[in-house]
Coordinates of C-alpha atoms and ligand atoms in Angstrom, one line a residue:
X30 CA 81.9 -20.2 40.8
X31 CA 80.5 -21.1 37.2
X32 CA 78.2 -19.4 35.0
X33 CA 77.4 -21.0 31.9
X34 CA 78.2 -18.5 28.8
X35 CA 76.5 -17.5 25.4
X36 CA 79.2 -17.0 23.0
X37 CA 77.4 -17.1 19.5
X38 CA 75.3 -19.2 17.6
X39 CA 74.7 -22.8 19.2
X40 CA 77.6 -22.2 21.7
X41 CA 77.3 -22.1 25.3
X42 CA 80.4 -23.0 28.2
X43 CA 80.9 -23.1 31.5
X44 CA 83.6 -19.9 32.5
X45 CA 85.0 -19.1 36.1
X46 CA 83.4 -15.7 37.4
X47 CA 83.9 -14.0 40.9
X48 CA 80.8 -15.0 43.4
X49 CA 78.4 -12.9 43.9
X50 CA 78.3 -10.8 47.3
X51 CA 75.8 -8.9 49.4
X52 CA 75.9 -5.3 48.4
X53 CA 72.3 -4.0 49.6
X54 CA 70.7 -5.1 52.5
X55 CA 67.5 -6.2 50.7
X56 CA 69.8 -8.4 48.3
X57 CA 70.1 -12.2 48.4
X58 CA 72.4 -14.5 47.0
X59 CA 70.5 -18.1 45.5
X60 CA 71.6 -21.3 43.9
X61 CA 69.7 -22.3 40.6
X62 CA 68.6 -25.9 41.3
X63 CA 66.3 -25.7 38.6
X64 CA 66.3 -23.8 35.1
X65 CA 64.9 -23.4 32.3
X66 CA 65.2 -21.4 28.8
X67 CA 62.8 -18.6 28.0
X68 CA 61.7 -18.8 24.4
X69 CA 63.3 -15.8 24.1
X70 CA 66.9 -17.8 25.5
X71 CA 65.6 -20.3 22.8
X72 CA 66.0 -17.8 19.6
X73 CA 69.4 -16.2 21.3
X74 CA 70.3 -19.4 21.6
X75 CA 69.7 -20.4 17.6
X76 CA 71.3 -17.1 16.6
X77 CA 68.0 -15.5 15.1
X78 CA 68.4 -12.2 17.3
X79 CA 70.6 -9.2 17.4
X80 CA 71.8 -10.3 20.9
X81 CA 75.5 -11.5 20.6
X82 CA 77.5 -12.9 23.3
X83 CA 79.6 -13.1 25.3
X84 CA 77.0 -12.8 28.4
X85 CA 75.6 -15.1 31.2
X86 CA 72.4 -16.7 29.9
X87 CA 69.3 -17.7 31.3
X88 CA 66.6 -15.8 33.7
X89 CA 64.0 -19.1 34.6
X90 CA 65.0 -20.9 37.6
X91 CA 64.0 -22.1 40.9
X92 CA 66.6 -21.9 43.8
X93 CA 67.7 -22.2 47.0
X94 CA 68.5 -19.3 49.1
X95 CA 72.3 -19.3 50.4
X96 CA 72.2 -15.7 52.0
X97 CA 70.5 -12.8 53.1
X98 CA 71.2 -9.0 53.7
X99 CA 69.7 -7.9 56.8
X100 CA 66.6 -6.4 55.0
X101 CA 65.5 -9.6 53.5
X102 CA 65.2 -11.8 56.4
X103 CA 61.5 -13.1 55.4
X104 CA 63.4 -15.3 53.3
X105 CA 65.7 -18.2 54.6
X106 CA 68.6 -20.0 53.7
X107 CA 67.4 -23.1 52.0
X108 CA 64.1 -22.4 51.2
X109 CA 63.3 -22.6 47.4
X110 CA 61.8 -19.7 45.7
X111 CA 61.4 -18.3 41.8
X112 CA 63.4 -16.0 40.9
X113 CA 61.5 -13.4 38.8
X114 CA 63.1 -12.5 35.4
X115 CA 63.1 -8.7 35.4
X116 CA 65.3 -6.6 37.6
X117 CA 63.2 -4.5 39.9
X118 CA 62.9 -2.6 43.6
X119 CA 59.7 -2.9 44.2
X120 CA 59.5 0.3 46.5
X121 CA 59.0 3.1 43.2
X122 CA 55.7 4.5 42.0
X123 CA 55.7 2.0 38.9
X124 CA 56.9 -1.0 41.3
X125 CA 54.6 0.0 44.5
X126 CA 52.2 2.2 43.2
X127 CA 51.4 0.9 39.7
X128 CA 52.3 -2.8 39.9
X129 CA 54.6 -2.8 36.4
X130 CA 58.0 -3.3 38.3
X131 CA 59.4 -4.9 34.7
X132 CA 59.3 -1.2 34.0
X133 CA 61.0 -0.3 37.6
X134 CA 62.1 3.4 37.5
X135 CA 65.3 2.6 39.5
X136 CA 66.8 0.5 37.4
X137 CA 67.4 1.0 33.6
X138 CA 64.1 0.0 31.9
X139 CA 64.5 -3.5 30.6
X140 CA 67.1 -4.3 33.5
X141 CA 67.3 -8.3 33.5
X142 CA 68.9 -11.5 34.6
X143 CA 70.2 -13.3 31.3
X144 CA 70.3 -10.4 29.4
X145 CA 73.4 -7.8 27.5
X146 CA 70.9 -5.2 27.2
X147 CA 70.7 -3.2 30.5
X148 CA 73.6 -4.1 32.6
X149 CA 75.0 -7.5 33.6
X150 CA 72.8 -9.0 36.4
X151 CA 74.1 -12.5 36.1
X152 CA 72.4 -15.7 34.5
X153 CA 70.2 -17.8 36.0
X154 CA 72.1 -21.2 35.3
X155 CA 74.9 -19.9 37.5
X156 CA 76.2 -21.2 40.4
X157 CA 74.8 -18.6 42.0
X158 CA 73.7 -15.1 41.6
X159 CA 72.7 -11.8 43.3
X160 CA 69.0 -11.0 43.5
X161 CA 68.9 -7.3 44.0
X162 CA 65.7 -6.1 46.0
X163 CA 65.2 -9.9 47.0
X164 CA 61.8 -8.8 48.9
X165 CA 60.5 -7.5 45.1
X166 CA 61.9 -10.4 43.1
X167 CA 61.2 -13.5 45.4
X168 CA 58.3 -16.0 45.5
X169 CA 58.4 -19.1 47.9
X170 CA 57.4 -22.4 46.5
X171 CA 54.5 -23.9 47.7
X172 CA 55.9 -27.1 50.5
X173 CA 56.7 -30.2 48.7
X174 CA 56.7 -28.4 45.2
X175 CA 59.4 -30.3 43.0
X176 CA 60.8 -27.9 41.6
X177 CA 61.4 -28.7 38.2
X178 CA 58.4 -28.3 36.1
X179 CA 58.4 -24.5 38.2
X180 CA 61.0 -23.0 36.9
X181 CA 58.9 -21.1 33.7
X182 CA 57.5 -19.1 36.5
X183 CA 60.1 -16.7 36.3
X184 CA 58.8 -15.7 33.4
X185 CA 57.1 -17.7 30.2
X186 CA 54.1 -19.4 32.6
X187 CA 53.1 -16.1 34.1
X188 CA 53.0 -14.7 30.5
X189 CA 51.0 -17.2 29.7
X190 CA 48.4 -16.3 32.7
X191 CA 48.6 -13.0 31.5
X192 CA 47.9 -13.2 27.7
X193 CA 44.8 -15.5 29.0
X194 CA 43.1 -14.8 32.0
X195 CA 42.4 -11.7 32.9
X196 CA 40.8 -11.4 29.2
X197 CA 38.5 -14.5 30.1
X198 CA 37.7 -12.9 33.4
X199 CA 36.1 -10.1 31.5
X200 CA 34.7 -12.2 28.5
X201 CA 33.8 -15.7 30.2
X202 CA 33.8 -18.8 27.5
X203 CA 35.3 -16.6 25.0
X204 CA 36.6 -18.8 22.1
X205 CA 40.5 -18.4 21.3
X206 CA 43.1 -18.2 19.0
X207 CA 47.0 -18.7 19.7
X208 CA 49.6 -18.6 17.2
X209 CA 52.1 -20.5 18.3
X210 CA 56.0 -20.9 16.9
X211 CA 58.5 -19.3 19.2
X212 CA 57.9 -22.1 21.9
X213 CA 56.6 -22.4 25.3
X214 CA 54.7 -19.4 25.8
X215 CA 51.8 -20.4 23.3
X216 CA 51.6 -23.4 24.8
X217 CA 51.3 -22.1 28.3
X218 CA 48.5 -19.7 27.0
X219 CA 46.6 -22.6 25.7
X220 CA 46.8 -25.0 29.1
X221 CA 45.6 -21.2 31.2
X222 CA 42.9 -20.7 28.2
X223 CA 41.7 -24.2 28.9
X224 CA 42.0 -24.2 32.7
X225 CA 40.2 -20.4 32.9
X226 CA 37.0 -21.9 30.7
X227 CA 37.7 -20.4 27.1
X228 CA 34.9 -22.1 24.8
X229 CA 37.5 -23.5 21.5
X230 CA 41.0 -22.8 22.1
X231 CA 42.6 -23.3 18.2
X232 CA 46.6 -23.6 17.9
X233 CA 48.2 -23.1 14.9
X234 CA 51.5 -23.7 14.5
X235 CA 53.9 -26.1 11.9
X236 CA 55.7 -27.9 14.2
X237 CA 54.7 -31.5 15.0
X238 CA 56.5 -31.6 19.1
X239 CA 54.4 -28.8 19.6
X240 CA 51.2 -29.6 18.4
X241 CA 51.4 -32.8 20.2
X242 CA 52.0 -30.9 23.3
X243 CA 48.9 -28.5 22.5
X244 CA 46.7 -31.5 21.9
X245 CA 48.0 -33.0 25.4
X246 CA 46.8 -29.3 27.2
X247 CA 43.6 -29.8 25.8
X248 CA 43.6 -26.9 22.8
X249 CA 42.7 -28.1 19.0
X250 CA 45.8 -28.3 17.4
X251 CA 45.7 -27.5 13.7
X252 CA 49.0 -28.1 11.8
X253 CA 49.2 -25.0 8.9
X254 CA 51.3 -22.0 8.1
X255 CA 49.5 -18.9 9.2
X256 CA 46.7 -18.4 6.9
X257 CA 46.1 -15.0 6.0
X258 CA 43.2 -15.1 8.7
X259 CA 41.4 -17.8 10.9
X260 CA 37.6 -16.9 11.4
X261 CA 36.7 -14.7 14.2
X262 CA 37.6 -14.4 18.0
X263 CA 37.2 -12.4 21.2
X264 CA 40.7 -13.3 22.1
X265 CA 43.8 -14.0 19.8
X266 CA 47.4 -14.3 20.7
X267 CA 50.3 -14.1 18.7
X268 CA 53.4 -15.8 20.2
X269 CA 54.6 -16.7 16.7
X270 CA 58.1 -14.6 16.2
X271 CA 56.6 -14.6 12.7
X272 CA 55.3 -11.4 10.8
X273 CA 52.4 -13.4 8.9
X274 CA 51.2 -15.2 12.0
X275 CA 50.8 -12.0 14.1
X276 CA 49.2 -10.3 11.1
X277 CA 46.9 -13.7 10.9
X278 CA 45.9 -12.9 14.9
X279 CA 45.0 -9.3 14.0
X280 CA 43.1 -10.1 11.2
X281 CA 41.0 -13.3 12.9
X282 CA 40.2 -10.8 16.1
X283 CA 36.6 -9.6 16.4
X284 CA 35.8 -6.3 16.7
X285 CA 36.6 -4.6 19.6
X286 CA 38.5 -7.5 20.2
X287 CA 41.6 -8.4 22.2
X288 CA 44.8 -9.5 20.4
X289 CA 48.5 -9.7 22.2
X290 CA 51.5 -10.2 20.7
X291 CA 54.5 -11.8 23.2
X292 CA 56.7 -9.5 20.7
X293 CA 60.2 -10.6 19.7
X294 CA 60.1 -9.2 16.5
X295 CA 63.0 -7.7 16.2
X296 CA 62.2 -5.5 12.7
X297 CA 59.6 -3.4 12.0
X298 CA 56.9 -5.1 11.1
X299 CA 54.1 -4.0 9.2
X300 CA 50.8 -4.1 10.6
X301 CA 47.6 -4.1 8.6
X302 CA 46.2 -0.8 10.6
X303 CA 42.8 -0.5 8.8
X304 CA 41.2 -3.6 9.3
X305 CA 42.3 -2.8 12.7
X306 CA 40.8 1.0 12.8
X307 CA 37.6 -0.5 10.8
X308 CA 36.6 -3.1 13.2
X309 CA 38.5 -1.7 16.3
X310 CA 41.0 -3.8 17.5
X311 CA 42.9 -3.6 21.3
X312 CA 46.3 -4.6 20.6
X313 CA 48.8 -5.0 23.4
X314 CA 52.5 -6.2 23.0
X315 CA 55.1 -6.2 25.7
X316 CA 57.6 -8.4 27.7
X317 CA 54.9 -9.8 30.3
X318 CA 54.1 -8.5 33.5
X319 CA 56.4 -10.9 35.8
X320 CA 56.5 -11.0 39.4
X321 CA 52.8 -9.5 39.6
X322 CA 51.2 -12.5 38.0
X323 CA 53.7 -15.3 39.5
X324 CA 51.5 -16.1 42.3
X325 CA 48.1 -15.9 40.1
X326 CA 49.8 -18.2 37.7
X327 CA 51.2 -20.3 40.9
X328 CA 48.0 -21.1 41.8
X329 CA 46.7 -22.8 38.7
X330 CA 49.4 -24.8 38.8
X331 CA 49.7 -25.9 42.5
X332 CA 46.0 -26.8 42.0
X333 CA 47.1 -28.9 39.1
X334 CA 44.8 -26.7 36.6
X335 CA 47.8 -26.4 34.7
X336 CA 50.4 -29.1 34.3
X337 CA 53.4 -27.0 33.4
X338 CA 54.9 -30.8 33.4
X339 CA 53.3 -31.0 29.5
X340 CA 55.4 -28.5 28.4
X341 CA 58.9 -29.8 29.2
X342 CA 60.9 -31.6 26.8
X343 CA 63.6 -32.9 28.7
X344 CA 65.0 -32.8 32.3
X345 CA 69.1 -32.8 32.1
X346 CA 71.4 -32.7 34.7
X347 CA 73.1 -29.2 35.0
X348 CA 76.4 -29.7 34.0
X349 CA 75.1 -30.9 30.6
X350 CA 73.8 -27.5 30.0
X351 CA 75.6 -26.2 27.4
X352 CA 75.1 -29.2 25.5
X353 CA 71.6 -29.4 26.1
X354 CA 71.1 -25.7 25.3
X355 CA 73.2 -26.3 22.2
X356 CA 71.2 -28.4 20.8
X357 CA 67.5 -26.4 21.0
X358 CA 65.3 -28.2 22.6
X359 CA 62.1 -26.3 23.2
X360 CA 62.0 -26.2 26.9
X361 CA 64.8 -28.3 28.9
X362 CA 64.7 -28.2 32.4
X363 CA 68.4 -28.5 34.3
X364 CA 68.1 -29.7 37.6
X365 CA 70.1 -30.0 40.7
X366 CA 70.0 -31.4 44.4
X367 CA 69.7 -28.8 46.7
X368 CA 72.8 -28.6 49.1
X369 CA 71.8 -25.4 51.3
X370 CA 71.0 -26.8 54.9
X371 CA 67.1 -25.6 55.9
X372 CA 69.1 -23.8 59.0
X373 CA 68.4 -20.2 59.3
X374 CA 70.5 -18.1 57.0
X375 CA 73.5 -16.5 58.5
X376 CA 72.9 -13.1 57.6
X377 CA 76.4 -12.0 58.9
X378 CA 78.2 -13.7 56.5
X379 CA 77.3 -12.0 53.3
X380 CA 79.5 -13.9 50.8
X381 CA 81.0 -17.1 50.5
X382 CA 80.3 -20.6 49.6
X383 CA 77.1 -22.6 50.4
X384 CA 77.2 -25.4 52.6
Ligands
ZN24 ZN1 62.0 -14.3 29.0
ZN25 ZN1 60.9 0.1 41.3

Protein backbone atom coordinates (compact mmCIF):
# COMPACT_ATOMS: atom_id res chain seq x y z
CA UNK A 1 0.00 0.00 0.00
CA UNK A 2 0.90 3.79 -0.27
CA UNK A 3 1.34 6.40 2.20
CA UNK A 4 2.05 9.70 1.02
CA UNK A 5 5.52 11.08 2.74
CA UNK A 6 6.90 14.40 4.26
CA UNK A 7 10.37 14.57 3.31
CA UNK A 8 11.27 18.39 4.04
CA UNK A 9 10.19 21.64 3.06
CA UNK A 10 7.42 21.64 0.24
CA UNK A 11 8.11 17.89 -0.52
CA UNK A 12 5.62 15.21 -0.14
CA UNK A 13 5.63 11.46 -2.31
CA UNK A 14 3.94 8.62 -2.47
CA UNK A 15 6.37 5.51 -0.87
CA UNK A 16 5.36 1.67 -0.69
CA UNK A 17 4.78 0.61 3.08
CA UNK A 18 3.67 -2.85 4.55
CA UNK A 19 -0.36 -2.85 5.23
CA UNK A 20 -1.43 -2.44 8.23
CA UNK A 21 -2.81 -5.56 10.23
CA UNK A 22 -5.11 -6.34 13.17
CA UNK A 23 -2.95 -6.52 16.26
CA UNK A 24 -5.66 -5.87 19.21
CA UNK A 25 -8.94 -6.91 19.01
CA UNK A 26 -10.43 -3.45 19.55
CA UNK A 27 -8.31 -2.22 16.41
CA UNK A 28 -9.63 -1.53 12.91
CA UNK A 29 -8.05 -1.05 9.75
CA UNK A 30 -9.91 2.10 7.44
CA UNK A 31 -9.41 3.69 4.04
CA UNK A 32 -9.09 7.52 3.97
CA UNK A 33 -11.60 8.57 1.31
CA UNK A 34 -11.44 11.97 2.51
CA UNK A 35 -8.57 14.13 4.03
CA UNK A 36 -7.64 17.03 4.87
CA UNK A 37 -4.38 19.09 6.36
CA UNK A 38 -4.44 20.35 9.94
CA UNK A 39 -3.06 23.78 10.11
CA UNK A 40 -0.61 22.34 11.94
CA UNK A 41 0.16 19.71 8.55
CA UNK A 42 0.02 23.26 6.92
CA UNK A 43 3.23 24.91 8.76
CA UNK A 44 5.14 21.26 8.62
CA UNK A 45 4.28 21.28 5.41
CA UNK A 46 5.91 25.06 4.70
CA UNK A 47 9.00 24.08 6.79
CA UNK A 48 8.28 26.74 9.65
CA UNK A 49 8.53 23.88 12.47
CA UNK A 50 11.08 21.70 14.02
CA UNK A 51 9.27 18.61 12.63
CA UNK A 52 11.55 17.07 9.85
CA UNK A 53 10.69 14.24 7.76
CA UNK A 54 10.78 11.51 6.67
CA UNK A 55 7.19 10.45 8.28
CA UNK A 56 3.59 9.66 7.04
CA UNK A 57 1.65 12.89 7.16
CA UNK A 58 -1.72 13.86 7.74
CA UNK A 59 -4.37 12.96 10.82
CA UNK A 60 -7.92 14.61 9.23
CA UNK A 61 -9.83 12.19 7.29
CA UNK A 62 -13.04 10.42 6.82
CA UNK A 63 -12.96 6.67 5.86
CA UNK A 64 -14.34 3.68 5.23
CA UNK A 65 -13.90 0.75 7.48
CA UNK A 66 -12.17 -2.34 5.70
CA UNK A 67 -11.80 -4.59 9.01
CA UNK A 68 -12.46 -5.23 12.35
CA UNK A 69 -10.86 -7.07 15.46
CA UNK A 70 -13.40 -8.94 17.25
CA UNK A 71 -13.78 -6.22 20.00
CA UNK A 72 -14.90 -3.60 17.61
CA UNK A 73 -17.77 -5.13 15.92
CA UNK A 74 -20.15 -1.93 16.51
CA UNK A 75 -18.41 -0.74 13.53
CA UNK A 76 -18.81 -2.31 9.99
CA UNK A 77 -16.97 -2.70 7.05
CA UNK A 78 -17.94 0.13 4.71
CA UNK A 79 -19.49 2.36 6.91
CA UNK A 80 -17.68 5.90 6.96
CA UNK A 81 -16.51 7.28 10.16
CA UNK A 82 -13.85 10.19 11.41
CA UNK A 83 -11.03 9.20 12.43
CA UNK A 84 -10.03 11.16 15.53
CA UNK A 85 -6.47 12.71 15.49
CA UNK A 86 -4.98 11.74 18.78
CA UNK A 87 -3.99 8.15 19.73
CA UNK A 88 -6.02 7.01 22.59
CA UNK A 89 -7.73 3.74 24.62
CA UNK A 90 -10.46 5.19 25.87
CA UNK A 91 -10.67 2.66 28.90
CA UNK A 92 -7.88 4.70 31.46
CA UNK A 93 -8.86 7.17 34.24
CA UNK A 94 -7.89 10.22 31.84
CA UNK A 95 -9.80 8.54 28.75
CA UNK A 96 -12.89 7.02 30.89
CA UNK A 97 -12.84 8.82 33.92
CA UNK A 98 -11.74 12.34 32.96
CA UNK A 99 -12.70 12.64 29.29
CA UNK A 100 -8.96 14.09 28.06
CA UNK A 101 -8.08 10.84 26.09
CA UNK A 102 -5.51 13.29 23.90
CA UNK A 103 -3.68 12.88 27.15
CA UNK A 104 -4.47 8.91 27.29
CA UNK A 105 -2.15 7.40 29.99
CA UNK A 106 -1.51 4.31 27.89
CA UNK A 107 -0.07 5.59 25.19
CA UNK A 108 2.90 8.10 25.16
CA UNK A 109 1.28 11.56 25.84
CA UNK A 110 1.02 13.25 22.45
CA UNK A 111 0.68 9.77 20.71
CA UNK A 112 -0.75 10.78 17.10
CA UNK A 113 -1.58 9.77 13.57
CA UNK A 114 0.59 12.21 11.20
CA UNK A 115 2.97 12.82 13.69
CA UNK A 116 7.25 11.89 14.43
CA UNK A 117 6.81 12.87 17.83
CA UNK A 118 5.46 9.84 19.83
CA UNK A 119 5.76 6.76 17.74
CA UNK A 120 4.67 6.16 14.12
CA UNK A 121 0.92 5.53 13.99
CA UNK A 122 0.65 5.97 10.29
CA UNK A 123 -0.84 9.08 8.18
CA UNK A 124 -4.08 9.66 7.42
CA UNK A 125 -3.74 10.04 3.56
CA UNK A 126 -2.65 6.46 3.42
CA UNK A 127 -4.09 3.79 1.84
CA UNK A 128 -5.01 2.57 4.79
CA UNK A 129 -4.09 2.62 8.35
CA UNK A 130 -4.57 0.94 11.87
CA UNK A 131 -6.83 2.69 14.28
CA UNK A 132 -5.80 1.35 17.67
CA UNK A 133 -8.67 1.24 20.26
CA UNK A 134 -11.16 1.70 17.24
CA UNK A 135 -14.20 1.82 19.89
CA UNK A 136 -12.25 5.23 21.44
CA UNK A 137 -11.21 6.78 18.23
CA UNK A 138 -14.36 6.21 15.89
CA UNK A 139 -17.30 8.41 15.10
CA UNK A 140 -19.96 7.31 12.39
CA UNK A 141 -21.07 9.81 9.90
CA UNK A 142 -24.38 10.91 10.02
CA UNK A 143 -26.48 8.79 6.62
CA UNK A 144 -25.99 10.62 3.49
CA UNK A 145 -23.11 12.85 4.93
CA UNK A 146 -20.69 13.61 1.85
CA UNK A 147 -17.93 13.27 3.21
CA UNK A 148 -15.69 15.81 2.18
CA UNK A 149 -16.33 18.97 3.86
CA UNK A 150 -16.11 16.38 7.23
CA UNK A 151 -12.91 15.50 7.29
CA UNK A 152 -11.64 18.74 9.78
CA UNK A 153 -13.54 16.76 12.32
CA UNK A 154 -10.70 14.80 13.20
CA UNK A 155 -9.36 17.54 14.63
CA UNK A 156 -9.33 21.55 13.53
CA UNK A 157 -13.47 21.79 13.55
CA UNK A 158 -13.81 20.28 16.95
CA UNK A 159 -11.11 22.80 18.07
CA UNK A 160 -12.94 25.21 16.86
CA UNK A 161 -16.18 24.07 18.99
CA UNK A 162 -14.11 24.02 21.73
CA UNK A 163 -12.28 27.51 21.76
CA UNK A 164 -16.05 28.74 21.26
CA UNK A 165 -18.80 27.18 22.76
CA UNK A 166 -18.59 26.08 25.89
CA UNK A 167 -17.29 29.78 26.70
CA UNK A 168 -20.63 31.23 25.12
CA UNK A 169 -22.61 28.63 27.05
CA UNK A 170 -21.47 30.29 30.19
CA UNK A 171 -21.38 33.99 28.90
CA UNK A 172 -24.34 34.06 26.35
CA UNK A 173 -23.94 37.06 23.51
CA UNK A 174 -20.55 37.55 24.58
CA UNK A 175 -18.71 39.65 21.94
CA UNK A 176 -15.36 38.01 20.40
CA UNK A 177 -12.10 38.27 19.29
CA UNK A 178 -10.08 35.71 17.01
CA UNK A 179 -6.79 36.18 15.78
CA UNK A 180 -6.49 34.38 12.91
CA UNK A 181 -3.12 33.46 10.64
CA UNK A 182 -2.20 29.84 10.96
CA UNK A 183 -5.44 28.74 8.92
CA UNK A 184 -8.53 26.94 9.40
CA UNK A 185 -8.89 26.79 12.99
CA UNK A 186 -9.69 30.65 13.35
CA UNK A 187 -12.02 30.42 10.88
CA UNK A 188 -13.83 27.47 12.26
CA UNK A 189 -13.98 29.35 15.68
CA UNK A 190 -15.62 32.30 14.02
CA UNK A 191 -18.56 30.12 11.99
CA UNK A 192 -19.11 28.13 15.92
CA UNK A 193 -18.95 31.85 17.56
CA UNK A 194 -21.59 32.95 15.06
CA UNK A 195 -23.75 29.79 15.07
CA UNK A 196 -23.59 29.63 19.27
CA UNK A 197 -24.95 33.58 19.41
CA UNK A 198 -21.65 35.53 20.23
CA UNK A 199 -22.84 39.41 19.97
CA UNK A 200 -19.57 40.91 17.37
CA UNK A 201 -17.20 38.28 16.33
CA UNK A 202 -13.94 40.55 14.95
CA UNK A 203 -11.17 38.67 12.84
CA UNK A 204 -8.05 39.98 12.35
CA UNK A 205 -5.79 38.57 10.21
CA UNK A 206 -3.52 39.90 6.95
CA UNK A 207 -4.47 37.58 4.52
CA UNK A 208 -7.03 38.44 1.93
CA UNK A 209 -8.33 34.30 1.10
CA UNK A 210 -8.98 34.31 4.55
CA UNK A 211 -10.75 37.27 5.41
CA UNK A 212 -12.96 36.62 2.47
CA UNK A 213 -13.77 33.34 4.08
CA UNK A 214 -14.40 35.06 7.59
CA UNK A 215 -16.75 37.54 5.93
CA UNK A 216 -18.57 34.45 4.17
CA UNK A 217 -19.08 32.74 8.10
CA UNK A 218 -20.62 35.79 9.09
CA UNK A 219 -17.55 37.35 11.51
CA UNK A 220 -16.26 41.15 10.77
CA UNK A 221 -13.26 40.74 8.99
CA UNK A 222 -10.75 43.54 9.63
CA UNK A 223 -7.57 43.24 7.47
CA UNK A 224 -4.43 44.62 10.02
CA UNK A 225 -1.26 43.24 11.61
CA UNK A 226 -1.97 42.60 15.18
CA UNK A 227 -2.21 45.84 16.90
CA UNK A 228 -0.76 45.95 20.16
CA UNK A 229 -4.46 45.54 21.47
CA UNK A 230 -8.12 45.55 20.05
CA UNK A 231 -10.58 46.97 22.70
CA UNK A 232 -12.10 44.68 25.13
CA UNK A 233 -13.72 41.15 25.17
CA UNK A 234 -15.22 38.37 27.23
CA UNK A 235 -13.77 35.91 24.83
CA UNK A 236 -10.51 36.18 22.68
CA UNK A 237 -8.67 33.53 20.71
CA UNK A 238 -5.36 33.41 19.45
CA UNK A 239 -4.93 30.91 16.49
CA UNK A 240 -2.32 33.29 15.02
CA UNK A 241 1.20 31.09 15.20
CA UNK A 242 2.38 34.70 15.81
CA UNK A 243 3.89 36.13 19.10
CA UNK A 244 2.38 39.77 18.67
CA UNK A 245 -1.15 38.46 17.76
CA UNK A 246 -1.41 36.23 20.89
CA UNK A 247 0.02 39.04 22.98
CA UNK A 248 -2.75 41.33 21.11
CA UNK A 249 -5.55 38.53 22.41
CA UNK A 250 -4.23 38.75 25.99
CA UNK A 251 -4.08 42.28 26.05
CA UNK A 252 -7.85 42.94 24.29
CA UNK A 253 -9.34 40.25 27.06
CA UNK A 254 -11.53 41.70 29.76
CA UNK A 255 -10.99 41.05 33.08
CA UNK A 256 -11.52 37.88 34.31
CA UNK A 257 -11.73 37.14 30.84
CA UNK A 258 -11.23 34.05 28.69
CA UNK A 259 -8.38 33.90 26.13
CA UNK A 260 -7.04 30.53 24.34
CA UNK A 261 -4.33 30.14 22.35
CA UNK A 262 -4.47 26.90 19.61
CA UNK A 263 -0.49 27.04 20.49
CA UNK A 264 2.05 26.20 17.87
CA UNK A 265 4.49 28.37 19.01
CA UNK A 266 7.23 26.52 18.90
CA UNK A 267 9.77 29.14 21.16
CA UNK A 268 9.24 30.63 24.16
CA UNK A 269 7.34 33.32 23.94
CA UNK A 270 6.96 36.05 26.12
CA UNK A 271 3.92 36.85 27.63
CA UNK A 272 2.95 40.15 29.12
CA UNK A 273 2.06 38.54 32.74
CA UNK A 274 1.02 41.74 34.57
CA UNK A 275 -1.67 43.09 32.64
CA UNK A 276 -2.65 39.63 32.91
CA UNK A 277 -2.20 39.35 36.99
CA UNK A 278 -3.75 43.11 37.08
CA UNK A 279 -6.98 42.50 35.36
CA UNK A 280 -7.08 38.62 35.89
CA UNK A 281 -6.92 36.84 32.83
CA UNK A 282 -7.87 32.73 32.30
CA UNK A 283 -5.54 31.66 29.75
CA UNK A 284 -5.79 28.13 28.37
CA UNK A 285 -3.46 26.70 25.51
CA UNK A 286 -3.40 23.11 24.42
CA UNK A 287 -3.79 20.77 21.31
CA UNK A 288 -7.79 20.63 21.56
CA UNK A 289 -9.82 18.14 23.19
CA UNK A 290 -10.58 15.74 20.07
CA UNK A 291 -12.80 12.91 20.09
CA UNK A 292 -14.88 14.40 23.14
CA UNK A 293 -16.12 17.35 21.21
CA UNK A 294 -16.43 15.49 17.63
CA UNK A 295 -19.98 14.79 18.03
CA UNK A 296 -20.81 18.35 19.79
CA UNK A 297 -19.12 19.89 16.87
CA UNK A 298 -20.97 17.18 14.51
CA UNK A 299 -24.02 18.41 15.34
CA UNK A 300 -23.71 22.05 14.28
CA UNK A 301 -22.75 21.02 11.24
CA UNK A 302 -25.20 18.20 10.35
CA UNK A 303 -27.79 20.90 11.28
CA UNK A 304 -26.03 23.13 8.75
CA UNK A 305 -25.27 25.79 11.73
CA UNK A 306 -21.88 25.59 10.47
CA UNK A 307 -20.94 25.13 6.83
CA UNK A 308 -17.49 23.51 7.24
CA UNK A 309 -17.99 23.77 3.15
CA UNK A 310 -16.77 27.73 3.57
CA UNK A 311 -13.65 26.78 4.73
CA UNK A 312 -12.24 24.55 1.97
CA UNK A 313 -10.15 25.84 -0.68
CA UNK A 314 -10.02 23.17 -3.02
CA UNK A 315 -11.20 19.48 -3.46
CA UNK A 316 -8.37 17.35 -5.34
CA UNK A 317 -8.31 13.96 -6.25
CA UNK A 318 -6.03 11.84 -3.98
CA UNK A 319 -3.31 10.96 -6.06
CA UNK A 320 -2.56 14.68 -6.55
CA UNK A 321 -1.75 14.98 -3.02
CA UNK A 322 1.58 15.65 -2.85
CA UNK A 323 1.24 18.17 -5.37
CA UNK A 324 -1.62 19.79 -3.84
CA UNK A 325 -0.01 19.69 -0.38
CA UNK A 326 3.15 21.05 -2.07
CA UNK A 327 1.85 23.87 -2.94
CA UNK A 328 0.03 25.23 0.54
CA UNK A 329 -3.23 25.75 0.07
CA UNK A 330 -5.06 26.53 3.28
CA UNK A 331 -7.29 23.65 3.58
CA UNK A 332 -7.44 21.05 0.48
CA UNK A 333 -9.75 18.34 0.76
CA UNK A 334 -8.44 14.80 -1.15
CA UNK A 335 -11.23 12.80 -1.97
CA UNK A 336 -11.90 9.28 -3.06
CA UNK A 337 -14.84 6.81 -4.10
CA UNK A 338 -15.37 4.48 -1.56
CA UNK A 339 -14.67 0.80 -2.74
CA UNK A 340 -15.47 -1.20 0.63
CA UNK A 341 -18.75 -3.18 -0.08
CA UNK A 342 -21.63 -2.10 2.88
CA UNK A 343 -21.45 -6.15 3.65
CA UNK A 344 -20.73 -6.97 7.11
CA UNK A 345 -17.02 -6.83 7.89
CA UNK A 346 -15.28 -10.14 7.99
CA UNK A 347 -13.74 -10.01 11.16
CA UNK A 348 -11.76 -13.31 10.50
CA UNK A 349 -9.71 -11.96 8.04
CA UNK A 350 -7.67 -9.38 9.87
CA UNK A 351 -5.43 -8.18 7.09
CA UNK A 352 -5.46 -7.94 3.51
CA UNK A 353 -6.77 -5.94 0.76
CA UNK A 354 -10.19 -4.26 0.54
CA UNK A 355 -12.66 -5.27 -1.91
ZN1 LIG B 1 -3.92 18.88 14.13
ZN1 LIG C 1 -6.59 5.98 27.79
Amino acid sequence: MRELVFLGPRKLEWREAPEPRIEHPEDAIVRPIAATTCDLDTAIIRGTTPFEGPFAIGHECVAEVAHVGPGATQFYRGQHVIVSWHISCGHCHRCARRQLPNTCSHFPRGAAFGSPVQGLWGGLFSDLVRVPHAPASLVPLPPGADPTHWASLSDNIPFGYELTVPHLLRNPGADMLIMGGCGSVALYAAAFARAAGAGAVDYIDTDRTRLDIATKLGANAIEMPPPRRHGSYPITVDASMSADSLRCAIRSTEPEGQCSSVGCHFGEVAMPMMEMYVRGINFYTGRGQGRPNIEKAMAFVEARRVKTELVTTEVMPFDAAPEVLARGSMKPVLVRPPVCGPKPCDITQHSGRIG
